[in-house]
Tab-separated table of C-alpha atoms in Angstrom:
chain	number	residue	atom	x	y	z
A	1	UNK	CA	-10.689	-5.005	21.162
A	2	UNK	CA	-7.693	-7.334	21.834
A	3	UNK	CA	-4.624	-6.348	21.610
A	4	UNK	CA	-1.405	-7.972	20.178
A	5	UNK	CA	1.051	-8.215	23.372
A	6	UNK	CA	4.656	-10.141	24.028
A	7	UNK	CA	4.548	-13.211	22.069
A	8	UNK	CA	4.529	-14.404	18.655
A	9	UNK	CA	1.774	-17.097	20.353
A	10	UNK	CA	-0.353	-14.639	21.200
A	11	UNK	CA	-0.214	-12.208	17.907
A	12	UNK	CA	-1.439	-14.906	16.038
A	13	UNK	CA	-4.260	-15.702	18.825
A	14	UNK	CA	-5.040	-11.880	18.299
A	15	UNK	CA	-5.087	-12.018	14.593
A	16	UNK	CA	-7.470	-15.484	14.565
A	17	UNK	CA	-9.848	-13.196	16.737
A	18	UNK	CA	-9.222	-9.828	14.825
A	19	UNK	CA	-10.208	-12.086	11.507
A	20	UNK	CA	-13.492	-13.958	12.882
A	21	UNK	CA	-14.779	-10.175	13.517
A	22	UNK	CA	-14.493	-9.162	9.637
A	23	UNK	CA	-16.008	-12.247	8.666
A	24	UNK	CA	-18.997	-11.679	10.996
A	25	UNK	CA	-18.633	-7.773	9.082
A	26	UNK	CA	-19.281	-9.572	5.785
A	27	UNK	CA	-23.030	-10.048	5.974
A	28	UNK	CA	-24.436	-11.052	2.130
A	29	UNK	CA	-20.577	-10.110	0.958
A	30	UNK	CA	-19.015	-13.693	1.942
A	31	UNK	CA	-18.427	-14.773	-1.880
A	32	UNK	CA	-17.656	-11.686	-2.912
A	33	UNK	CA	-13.896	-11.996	-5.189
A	34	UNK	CA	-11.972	-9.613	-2.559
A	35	UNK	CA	-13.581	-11.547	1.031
A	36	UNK	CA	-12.604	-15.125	-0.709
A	37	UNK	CA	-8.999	-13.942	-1.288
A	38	UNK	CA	-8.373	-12.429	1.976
A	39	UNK	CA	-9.814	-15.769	3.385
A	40	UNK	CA	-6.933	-17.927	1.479
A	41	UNK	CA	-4.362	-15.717	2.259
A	42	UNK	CA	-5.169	-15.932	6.342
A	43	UNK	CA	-5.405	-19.555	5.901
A	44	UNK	CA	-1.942	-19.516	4.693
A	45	UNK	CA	-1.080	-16.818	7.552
A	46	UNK	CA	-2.042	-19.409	9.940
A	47	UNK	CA	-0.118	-22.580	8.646
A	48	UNK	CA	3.063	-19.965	9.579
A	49	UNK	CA	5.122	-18.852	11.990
A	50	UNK	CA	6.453	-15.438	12.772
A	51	UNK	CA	10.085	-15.536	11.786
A	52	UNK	CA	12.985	-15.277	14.494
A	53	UNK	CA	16.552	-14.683	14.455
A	54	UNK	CA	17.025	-18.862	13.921
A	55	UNK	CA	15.747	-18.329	10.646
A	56	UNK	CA	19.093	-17.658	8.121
A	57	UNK	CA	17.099	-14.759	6.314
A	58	UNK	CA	16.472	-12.959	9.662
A	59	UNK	CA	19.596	-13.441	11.985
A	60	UNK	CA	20.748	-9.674	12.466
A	61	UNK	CA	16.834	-8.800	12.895
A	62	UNK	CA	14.284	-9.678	15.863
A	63	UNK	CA	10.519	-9.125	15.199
A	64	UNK	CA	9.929	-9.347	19.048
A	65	UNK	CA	10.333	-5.391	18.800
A	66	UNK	CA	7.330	-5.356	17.260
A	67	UNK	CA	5.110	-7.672	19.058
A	68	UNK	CA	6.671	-6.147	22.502
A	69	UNK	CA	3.600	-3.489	21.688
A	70	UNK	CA	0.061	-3.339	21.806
A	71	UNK	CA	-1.719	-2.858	18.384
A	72	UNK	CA	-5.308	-1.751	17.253
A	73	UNK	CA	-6.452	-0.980	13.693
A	74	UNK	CA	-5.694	1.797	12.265
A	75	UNK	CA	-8.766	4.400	12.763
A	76	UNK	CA	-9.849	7.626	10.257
A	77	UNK	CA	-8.513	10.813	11.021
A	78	UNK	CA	-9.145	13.770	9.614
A	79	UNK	CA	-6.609	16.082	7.570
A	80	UNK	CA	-6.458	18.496	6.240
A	81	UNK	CA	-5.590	20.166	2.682
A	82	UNK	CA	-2.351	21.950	4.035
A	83	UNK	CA	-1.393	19.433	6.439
A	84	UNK	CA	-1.363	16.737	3.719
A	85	UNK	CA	0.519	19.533	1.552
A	86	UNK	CA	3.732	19.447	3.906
A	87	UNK	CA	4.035	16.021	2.574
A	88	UNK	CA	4.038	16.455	-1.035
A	89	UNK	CA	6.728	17.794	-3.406
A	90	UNK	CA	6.965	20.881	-4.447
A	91	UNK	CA	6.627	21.853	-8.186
A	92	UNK	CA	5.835	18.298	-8.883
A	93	UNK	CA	2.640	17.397	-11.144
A	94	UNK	CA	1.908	14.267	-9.867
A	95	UNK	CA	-1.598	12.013	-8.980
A	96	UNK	CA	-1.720	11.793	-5.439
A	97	UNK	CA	-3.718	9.103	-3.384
A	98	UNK	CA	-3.396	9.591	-0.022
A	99	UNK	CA	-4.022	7.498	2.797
A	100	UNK	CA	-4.359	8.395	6.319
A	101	UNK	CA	-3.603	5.599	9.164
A	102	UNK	CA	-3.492	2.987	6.189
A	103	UNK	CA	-7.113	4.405	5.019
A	104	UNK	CA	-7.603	5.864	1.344
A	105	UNK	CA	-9.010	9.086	2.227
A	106	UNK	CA	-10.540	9.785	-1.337
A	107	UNK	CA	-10.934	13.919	-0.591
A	108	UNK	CA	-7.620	14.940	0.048
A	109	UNK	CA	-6.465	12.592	-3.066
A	110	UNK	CA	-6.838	13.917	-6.612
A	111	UNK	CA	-6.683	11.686	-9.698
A	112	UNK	CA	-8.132	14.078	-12.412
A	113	UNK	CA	-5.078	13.791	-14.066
A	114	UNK	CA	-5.480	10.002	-15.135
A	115	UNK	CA	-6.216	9.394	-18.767
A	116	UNK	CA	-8.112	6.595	-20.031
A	117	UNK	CA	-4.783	3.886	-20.532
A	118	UNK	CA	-4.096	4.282	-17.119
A	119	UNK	CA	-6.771	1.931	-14.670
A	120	UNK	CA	-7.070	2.871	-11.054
A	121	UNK	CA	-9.146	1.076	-8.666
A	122	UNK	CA	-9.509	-0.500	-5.231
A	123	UNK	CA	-8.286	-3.856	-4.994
A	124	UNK	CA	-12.103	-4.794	-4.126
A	125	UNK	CA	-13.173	-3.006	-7.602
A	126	UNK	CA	-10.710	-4.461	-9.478
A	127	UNK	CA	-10.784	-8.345	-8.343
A	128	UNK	CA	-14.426	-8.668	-9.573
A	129	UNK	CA	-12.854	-8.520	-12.917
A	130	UNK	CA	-12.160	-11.612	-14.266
A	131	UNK	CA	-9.099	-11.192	-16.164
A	132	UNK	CA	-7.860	-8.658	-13.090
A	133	UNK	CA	-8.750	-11.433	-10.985
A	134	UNK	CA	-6.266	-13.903	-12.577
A	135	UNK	CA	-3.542	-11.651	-12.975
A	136	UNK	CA	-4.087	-10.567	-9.558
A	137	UNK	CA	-4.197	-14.196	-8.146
A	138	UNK	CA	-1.003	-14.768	-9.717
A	139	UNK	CA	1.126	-12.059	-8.416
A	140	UNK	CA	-0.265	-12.752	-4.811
A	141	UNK	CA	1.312	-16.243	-5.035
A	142	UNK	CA	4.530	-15.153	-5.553
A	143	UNK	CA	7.022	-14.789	-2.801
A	144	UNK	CA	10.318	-13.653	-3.348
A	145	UNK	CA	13.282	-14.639	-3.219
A	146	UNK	CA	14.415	-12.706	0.100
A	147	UNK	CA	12.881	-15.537	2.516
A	148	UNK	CA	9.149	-16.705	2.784
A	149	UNK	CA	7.739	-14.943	5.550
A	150	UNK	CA	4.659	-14.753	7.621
A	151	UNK	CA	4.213	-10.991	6.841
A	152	UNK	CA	3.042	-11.025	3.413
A	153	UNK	CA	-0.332	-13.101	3.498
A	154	UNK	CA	-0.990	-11.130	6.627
A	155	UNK	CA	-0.696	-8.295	4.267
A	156	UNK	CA	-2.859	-9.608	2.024
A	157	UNK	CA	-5.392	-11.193	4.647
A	158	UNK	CA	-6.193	-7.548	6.598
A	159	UNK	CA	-5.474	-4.996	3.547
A	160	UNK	CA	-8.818	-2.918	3.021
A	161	UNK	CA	-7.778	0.059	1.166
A	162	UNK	CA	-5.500	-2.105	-1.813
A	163	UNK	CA	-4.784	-0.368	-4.958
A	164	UNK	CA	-4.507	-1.945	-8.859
A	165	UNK	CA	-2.654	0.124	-11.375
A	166	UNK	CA	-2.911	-0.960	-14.863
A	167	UNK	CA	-1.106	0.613	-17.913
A	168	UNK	CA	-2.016	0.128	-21.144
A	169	UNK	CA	-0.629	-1.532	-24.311
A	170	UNK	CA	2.224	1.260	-25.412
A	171	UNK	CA	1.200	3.965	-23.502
A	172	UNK	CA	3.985	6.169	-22.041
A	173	UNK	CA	2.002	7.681	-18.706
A	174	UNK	CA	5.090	10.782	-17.426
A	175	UNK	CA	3.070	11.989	-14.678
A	176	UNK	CA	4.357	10.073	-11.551
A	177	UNK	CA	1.409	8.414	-9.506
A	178	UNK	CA	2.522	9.315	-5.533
A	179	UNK	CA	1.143	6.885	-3.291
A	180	UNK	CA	0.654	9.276	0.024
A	181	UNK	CA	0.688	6.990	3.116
A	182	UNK	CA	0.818	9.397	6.571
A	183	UNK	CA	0.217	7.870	9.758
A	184	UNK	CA	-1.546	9.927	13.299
A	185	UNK	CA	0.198	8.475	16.315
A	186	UNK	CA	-1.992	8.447	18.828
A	187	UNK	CA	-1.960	6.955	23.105
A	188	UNK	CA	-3.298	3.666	21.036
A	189	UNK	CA	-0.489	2.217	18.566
A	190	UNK	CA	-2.052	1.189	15.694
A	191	UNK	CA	-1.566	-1.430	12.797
A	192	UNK	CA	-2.141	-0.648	8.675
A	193	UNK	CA	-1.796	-3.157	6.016
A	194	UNK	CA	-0.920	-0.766	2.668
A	195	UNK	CA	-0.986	-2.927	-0.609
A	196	UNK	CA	-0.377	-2.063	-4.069
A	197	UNK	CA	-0.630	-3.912	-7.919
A	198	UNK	CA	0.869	-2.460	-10.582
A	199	UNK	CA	0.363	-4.378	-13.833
A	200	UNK	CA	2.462	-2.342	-16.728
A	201	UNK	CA	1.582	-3.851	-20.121
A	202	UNK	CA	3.957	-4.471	-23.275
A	203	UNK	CA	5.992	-1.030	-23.980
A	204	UNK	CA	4.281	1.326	-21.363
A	205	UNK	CA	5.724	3.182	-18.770
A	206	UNK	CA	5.270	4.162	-15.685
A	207	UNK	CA	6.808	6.161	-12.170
A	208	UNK	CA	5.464	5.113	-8.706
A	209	UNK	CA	6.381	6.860	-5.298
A	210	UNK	CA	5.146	5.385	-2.371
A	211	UNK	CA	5.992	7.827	0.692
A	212	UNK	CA	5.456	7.082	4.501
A	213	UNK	CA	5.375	10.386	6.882
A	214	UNK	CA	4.381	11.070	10.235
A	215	UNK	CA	2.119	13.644	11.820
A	216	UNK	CA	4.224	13.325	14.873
A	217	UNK	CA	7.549	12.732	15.366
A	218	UNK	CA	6.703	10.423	18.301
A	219	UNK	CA	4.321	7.436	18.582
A	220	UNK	CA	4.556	4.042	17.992
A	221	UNK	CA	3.146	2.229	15.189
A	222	UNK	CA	3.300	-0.610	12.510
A	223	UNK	CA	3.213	-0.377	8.728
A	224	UNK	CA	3.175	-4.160	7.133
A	225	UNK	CA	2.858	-2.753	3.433
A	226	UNK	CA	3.375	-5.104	0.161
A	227	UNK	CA	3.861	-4.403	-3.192
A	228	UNK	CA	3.767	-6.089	-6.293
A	229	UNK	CA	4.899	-5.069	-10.223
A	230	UNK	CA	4.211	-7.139	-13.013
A	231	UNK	CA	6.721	-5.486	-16.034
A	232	UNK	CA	5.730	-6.742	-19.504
A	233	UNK	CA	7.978	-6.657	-22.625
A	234	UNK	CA	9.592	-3.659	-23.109
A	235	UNK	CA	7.717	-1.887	-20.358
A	236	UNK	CA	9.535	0.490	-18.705
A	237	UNK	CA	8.628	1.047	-14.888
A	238	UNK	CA	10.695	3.728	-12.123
A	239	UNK	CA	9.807	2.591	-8.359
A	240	UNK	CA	10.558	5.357	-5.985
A	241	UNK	CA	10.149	4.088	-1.948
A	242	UNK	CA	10.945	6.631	0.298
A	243	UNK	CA	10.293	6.048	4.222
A	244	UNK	CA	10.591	8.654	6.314
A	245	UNK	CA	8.166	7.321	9.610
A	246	UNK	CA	9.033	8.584	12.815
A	247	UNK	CA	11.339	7.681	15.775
A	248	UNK	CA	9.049	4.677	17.450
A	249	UNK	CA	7.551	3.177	13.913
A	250	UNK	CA	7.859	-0.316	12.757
A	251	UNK	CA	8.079	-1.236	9.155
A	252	UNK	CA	8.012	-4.194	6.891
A	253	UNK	CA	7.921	-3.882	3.214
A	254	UNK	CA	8.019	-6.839	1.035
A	255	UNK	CA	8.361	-5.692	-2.995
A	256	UNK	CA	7.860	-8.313	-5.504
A	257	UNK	CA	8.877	-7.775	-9.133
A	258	UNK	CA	8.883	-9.894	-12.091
A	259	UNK	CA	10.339	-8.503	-15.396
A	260	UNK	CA	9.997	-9.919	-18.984
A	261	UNK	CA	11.552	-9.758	-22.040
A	262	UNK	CA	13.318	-6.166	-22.825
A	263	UNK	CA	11.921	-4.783	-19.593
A	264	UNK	CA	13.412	-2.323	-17.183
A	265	UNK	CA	12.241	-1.990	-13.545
A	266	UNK	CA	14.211	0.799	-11.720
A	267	UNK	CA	14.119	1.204	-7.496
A	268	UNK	CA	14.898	4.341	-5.526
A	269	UNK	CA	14.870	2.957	-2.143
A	270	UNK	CA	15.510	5.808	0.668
A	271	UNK	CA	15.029	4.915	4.650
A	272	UNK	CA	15.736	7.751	7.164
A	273	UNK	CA	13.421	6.866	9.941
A	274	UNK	CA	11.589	4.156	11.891
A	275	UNK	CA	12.468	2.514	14.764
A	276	UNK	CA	12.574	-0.989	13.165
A	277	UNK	CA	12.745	-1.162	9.375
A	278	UNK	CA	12.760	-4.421	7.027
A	279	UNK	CA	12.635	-4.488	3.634
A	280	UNK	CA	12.657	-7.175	1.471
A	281	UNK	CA	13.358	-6.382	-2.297
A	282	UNK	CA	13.169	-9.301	-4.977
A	283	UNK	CA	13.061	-9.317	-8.913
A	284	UNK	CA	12.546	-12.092	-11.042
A	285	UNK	CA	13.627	-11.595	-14.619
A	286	UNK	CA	11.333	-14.629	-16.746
A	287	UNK	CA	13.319	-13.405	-20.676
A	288	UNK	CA	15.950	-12.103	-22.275
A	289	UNK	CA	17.031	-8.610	-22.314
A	290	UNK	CA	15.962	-6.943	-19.338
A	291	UNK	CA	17.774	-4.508	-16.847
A	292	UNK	CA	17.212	-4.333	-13.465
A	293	UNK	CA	18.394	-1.099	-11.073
A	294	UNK	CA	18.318	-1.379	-7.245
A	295	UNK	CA	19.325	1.828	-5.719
A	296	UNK	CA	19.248	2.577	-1.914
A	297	UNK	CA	20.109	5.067	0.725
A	298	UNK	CA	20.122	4.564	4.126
A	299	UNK	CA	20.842	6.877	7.431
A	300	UNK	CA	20.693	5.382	10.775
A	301	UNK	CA	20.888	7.106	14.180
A	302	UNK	CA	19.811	6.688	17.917
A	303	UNK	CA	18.471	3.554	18.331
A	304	UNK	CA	17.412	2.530	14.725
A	305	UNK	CA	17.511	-0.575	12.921
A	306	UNK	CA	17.289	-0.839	9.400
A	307	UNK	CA	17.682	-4.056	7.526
A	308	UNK	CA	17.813	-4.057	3.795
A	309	UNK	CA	17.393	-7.469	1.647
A	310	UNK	CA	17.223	-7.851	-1.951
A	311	UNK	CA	17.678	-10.555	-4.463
A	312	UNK	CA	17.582	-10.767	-8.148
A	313	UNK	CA	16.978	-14.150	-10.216
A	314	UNK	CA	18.673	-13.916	-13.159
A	315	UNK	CA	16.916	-17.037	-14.823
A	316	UNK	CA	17.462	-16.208	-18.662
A	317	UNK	CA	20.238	-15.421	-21.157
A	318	UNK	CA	21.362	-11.431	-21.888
A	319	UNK	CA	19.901	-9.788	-18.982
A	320	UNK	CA	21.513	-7.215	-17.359
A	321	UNK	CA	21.480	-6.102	-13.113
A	322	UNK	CA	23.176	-2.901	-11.321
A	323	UNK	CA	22.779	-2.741	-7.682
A	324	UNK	CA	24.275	-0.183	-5.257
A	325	UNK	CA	23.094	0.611	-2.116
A	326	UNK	CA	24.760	3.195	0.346
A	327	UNK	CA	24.420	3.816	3.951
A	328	UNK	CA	25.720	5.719	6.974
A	329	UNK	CA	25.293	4.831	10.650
A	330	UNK	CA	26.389	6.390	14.039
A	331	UNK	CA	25.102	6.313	17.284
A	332	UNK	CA	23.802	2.912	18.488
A	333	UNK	CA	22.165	2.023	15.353
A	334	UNK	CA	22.598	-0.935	13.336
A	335	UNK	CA	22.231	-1.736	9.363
A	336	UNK	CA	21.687	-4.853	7.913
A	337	UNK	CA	21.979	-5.668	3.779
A	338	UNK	CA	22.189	-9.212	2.685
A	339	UNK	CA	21.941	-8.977	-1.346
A	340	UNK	CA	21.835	-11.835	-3.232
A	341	UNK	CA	22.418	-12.140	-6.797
A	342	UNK	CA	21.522	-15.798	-8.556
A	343	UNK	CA	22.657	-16.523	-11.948
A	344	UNK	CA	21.173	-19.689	-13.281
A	345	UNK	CA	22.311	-22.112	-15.286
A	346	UNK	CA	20.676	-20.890	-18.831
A	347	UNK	CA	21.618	-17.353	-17.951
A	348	UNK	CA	24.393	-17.165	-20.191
A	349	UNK	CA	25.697	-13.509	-21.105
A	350	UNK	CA	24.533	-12.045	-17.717
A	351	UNK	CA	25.845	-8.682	-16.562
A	352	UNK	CA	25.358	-8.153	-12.986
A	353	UNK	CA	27.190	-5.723	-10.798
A	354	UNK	CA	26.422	-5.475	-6.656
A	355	UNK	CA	27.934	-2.786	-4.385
A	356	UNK	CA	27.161	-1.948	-0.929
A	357	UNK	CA	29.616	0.559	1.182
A	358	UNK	CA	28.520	1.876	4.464
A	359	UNK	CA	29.669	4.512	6.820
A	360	UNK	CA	29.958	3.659	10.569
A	361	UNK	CA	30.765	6.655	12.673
A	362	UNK	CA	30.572	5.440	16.205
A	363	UNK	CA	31.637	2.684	17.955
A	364	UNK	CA	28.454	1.791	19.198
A	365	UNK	CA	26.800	1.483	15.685
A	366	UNK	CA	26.764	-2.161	13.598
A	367	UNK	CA	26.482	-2.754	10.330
A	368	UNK	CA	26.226	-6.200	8.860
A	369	UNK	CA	26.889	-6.881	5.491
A	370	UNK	CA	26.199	-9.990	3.180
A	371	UNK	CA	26.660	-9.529	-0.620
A	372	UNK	CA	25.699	-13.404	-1.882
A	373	UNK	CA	26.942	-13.915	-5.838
A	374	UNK	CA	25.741	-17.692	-6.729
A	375	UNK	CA	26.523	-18.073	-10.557
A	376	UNK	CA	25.697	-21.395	-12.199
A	377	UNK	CA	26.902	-19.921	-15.730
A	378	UNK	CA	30.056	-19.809	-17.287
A	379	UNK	CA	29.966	-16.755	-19.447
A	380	UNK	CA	29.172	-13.707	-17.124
A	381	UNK	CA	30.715	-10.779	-15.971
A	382	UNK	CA	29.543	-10.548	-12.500
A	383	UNK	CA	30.846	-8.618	-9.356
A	384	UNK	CA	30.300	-7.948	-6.215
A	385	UNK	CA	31.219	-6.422	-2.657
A	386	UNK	CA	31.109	-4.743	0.306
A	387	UNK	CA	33.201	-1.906	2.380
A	388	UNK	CA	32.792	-0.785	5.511
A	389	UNK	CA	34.692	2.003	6.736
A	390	UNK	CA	34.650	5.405	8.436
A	391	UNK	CA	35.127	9.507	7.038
A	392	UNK	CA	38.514	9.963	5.773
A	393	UNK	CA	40.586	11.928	7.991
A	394	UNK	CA	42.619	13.562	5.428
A	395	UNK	CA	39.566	14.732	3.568
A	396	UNK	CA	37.801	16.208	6.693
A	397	UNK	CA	42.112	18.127	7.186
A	398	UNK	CA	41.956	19.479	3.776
A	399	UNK	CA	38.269	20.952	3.989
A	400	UNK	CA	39.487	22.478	7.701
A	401	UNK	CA	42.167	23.822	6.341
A	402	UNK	CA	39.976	25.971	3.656
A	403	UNK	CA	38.018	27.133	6.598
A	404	UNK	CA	35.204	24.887	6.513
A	405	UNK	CA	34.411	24.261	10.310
A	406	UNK	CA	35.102	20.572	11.656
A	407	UNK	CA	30.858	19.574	11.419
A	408	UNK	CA	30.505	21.285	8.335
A	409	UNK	CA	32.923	19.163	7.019
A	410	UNK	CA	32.031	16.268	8.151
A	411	UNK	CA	28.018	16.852	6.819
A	412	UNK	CA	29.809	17.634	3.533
A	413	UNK	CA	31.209	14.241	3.028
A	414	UNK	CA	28.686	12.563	4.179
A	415	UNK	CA	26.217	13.637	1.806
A	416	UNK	CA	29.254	13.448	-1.226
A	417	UNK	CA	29.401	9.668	0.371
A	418	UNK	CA	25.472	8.848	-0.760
A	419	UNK	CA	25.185	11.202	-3.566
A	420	UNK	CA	26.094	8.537	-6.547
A	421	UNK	CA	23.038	6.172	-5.306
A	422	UNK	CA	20.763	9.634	-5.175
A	423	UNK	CA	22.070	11.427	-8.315
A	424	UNK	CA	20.276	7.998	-9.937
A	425	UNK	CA	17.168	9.356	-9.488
A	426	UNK	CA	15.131	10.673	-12.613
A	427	UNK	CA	12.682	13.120	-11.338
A	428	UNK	CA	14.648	15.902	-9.840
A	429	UNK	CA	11.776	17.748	-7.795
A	430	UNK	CA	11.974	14.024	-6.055
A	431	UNK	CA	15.707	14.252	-5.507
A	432	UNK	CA	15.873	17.372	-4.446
A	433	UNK	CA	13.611	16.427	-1.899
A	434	UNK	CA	15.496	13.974	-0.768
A	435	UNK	CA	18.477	15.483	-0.702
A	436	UNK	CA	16.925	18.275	1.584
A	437	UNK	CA	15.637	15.837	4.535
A	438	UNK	CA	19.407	14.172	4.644
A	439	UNK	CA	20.854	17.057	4.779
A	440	UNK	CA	18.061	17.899	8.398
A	441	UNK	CA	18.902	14.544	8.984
A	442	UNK	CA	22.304	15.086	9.306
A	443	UNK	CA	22.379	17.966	10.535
């Protein structure tokens, strides 16, 4: 197969070629609801270009990391029951789908634990629905507010394994649903397209983790995932996105959420690894009355690159935002959060708070930060900001001089540093979790 190699050019060549070969795959499937959606979104993937560093939305990052490398599709492997168990949380009760080099590997998941409110299917399966169809449609033509980009109809273009999630009408579902993605580095980088649709109807509610892991802590590779949450009135939905890929992974993760009246939509964003990470998180609140929590942690070290950008619309009257995203950096890595908060005109009575404070502990790390507060309405209470600083000296003295080694005390305040954005989290076998790879991560 071709391969994508140096060029923006030339991906796109590859992906024209890599496209013509599914359609030949279709055979008596060429009408069928999933093959004609995939078609419109590569014919929108093809009026594009990738972005570069011209582009205001993507100054501090450079995709040509990511095209510098050779990329085939991602290819079955098999796992198994214990390795996929190093990857899950312990104690938790969850339903776990798991997918294995970007492919829903239906053994080693286990759904039992679904009732009857709660619809899971395959993007395919659930398309040929009418009414899933429309709703799906819709949510696909949305894009954010965090800068169009080529990525997310190539998402939608070469996803095979996409998931729907529907919650019925005032149904309270508690057991989280853990979206399992683990990639297999092997000599041949490969390329998955994860996808996910969560539709929570009026007063349900509903927790989603979506993990990324790697079998090997070296090995190049590129997740382009998308995900998108449509939160009805008075719905109440908790988005957990933790990324822990390995040393020489790429991701891009584009998160789309619109919110209506009385809603709450809550994110636990945590990035530890990859080589290259993007994210771009953006909520669009349609009524009155709903809240919207962004909370993120990020650790960079080495060589890594983590860019973080967000953006909430608030469009109507009494809604309510609370953002605050943490990060530490040290060796020659490099951070990136540009938040933007818009409040529009008829958003009168908006509430809308934005913090992000970063550590940088060498002084060969970056971090660039961009809090954006654009209010078109006079009666808010809106703030914003952004530190940047390094551990206090005084602090690190005091803990010395109770005979807490120089490291030890340094680890301590680290983790005290990112604890508030943590401590947010609801499900505790989750945060402990977390808590424990920061503290590997750091040592």
């Amino acid at each position: 197969m071709s391969t994508i190699v140096q060029n923006n050019t030339t991906s796109k060549d590859w992906f024209s070629t890599l496209f013509k070969l599914y359609e030949q795959s279709l055979n008596g499937h060429a009408n069928h609801p999933i093959a004609n959606f995939r078609k419109a979104a590569f014919a929108e993937f093809e009026q594009l270009d990738f972005p570069t560093m011209r582009d205001e939305d993507w100054k501090y990052t450079s995709v040509k990391r990511i095209f510098q490398r050779s990329f085939q599709e991602g290819k079955a492997v098999d796992l198994t029951a214990e390795q996929v168990q190093a990857f899950q949380f312990k104690d938790l009760e969850a339903v776990t789908l798991v997918f294995v080099n970007g492919i829903w590997n239906k053994n080693l998941s286990d759904w039992s634990k679904l009732p009857e409110e709660v619809q899971l299917q395959s993007l395919e399966e659930a398309i040929e629905d009418k009414e899933n169809k429309g709703w799906i449609e819709t949510q696909a033509e949305q894009k954010g507010g965090t800068g169009q980009n080529t990525f997310l109809p190539l998402n939608h273009a070469f996803a095979n394994h996409g998931i729907f999630i529907k919650v019925a009408k005032n149904y309270a579902f508690s057991t989280p649903i853990h979206l399992l993605n683990i990639s297999v580095p092997s000599e041949e980088a490969h390329l998955t397209h994860p996808q996910l649709f969560v539709w929570a109807g009026v007063s349900s509610e509903v927790t989603i983790i979506e993990s990324y892991h790697s079998l090997n802590s070296e090995g190049a590779y590129f997740n382009n995932t998308a995900n998108y949450f449509d939160v009805e009135a008075n719905a109440n939905v908790h988005h957990y996105r933790l990324q822990y890929e390995n040393q020489d992974a790429f991701q891009i993760n584009n998160t789309i959420v619109r919110q209506h009246r009385d809603s709450t939509y809550s994110s636990y964003a945590v990035d530890l690894g990859g080589r290259m990470v993007r994210n771009n998180l953006s909520t669009e609140l349609l009524d009155s009355g709903t809240m919207t929590n962004y909370y993120g942690v990020y650790l960079g070290t080495g060589n890594q690159h983590i860019d973080n950008q967000t953006f909430i619309d608030h469009a109507m009257p009494h809604c309510n935002s609370n953002e605050l995203y943490k990060g530490i950096l040290t060796n020659k890595s490099r951070g990136v959060f540009n938040g933007k908060v818009m409040v529009r005109q008829d958003a009168q009575k908006t509430n809308a708070f934005q913090q992000n404070s970063s550590l940088v502990l060498s002084p060969t790390a970056v971090m660039d930060a961009k809090p954006q507060l654009e209010i078109y309405a006079d009666d808010v209470r809106c703030s914003h900001g952004a530190t940047i600083g390094q551990l206090d000296e005084s602090s690190i003295f005091y803990l010395r001089s109770r005979g807490i080694p120089e490291a030890q005390a340094k680890s301590l305040l680290q983790k005290a540093f990112v604890a508030e954005a943590i401590e947010a989290m609801k499900i505790g076998e989750v945060r402990a979790d977390v808590i424990s790879k920061i503290e590997n991560k750091l040592g």
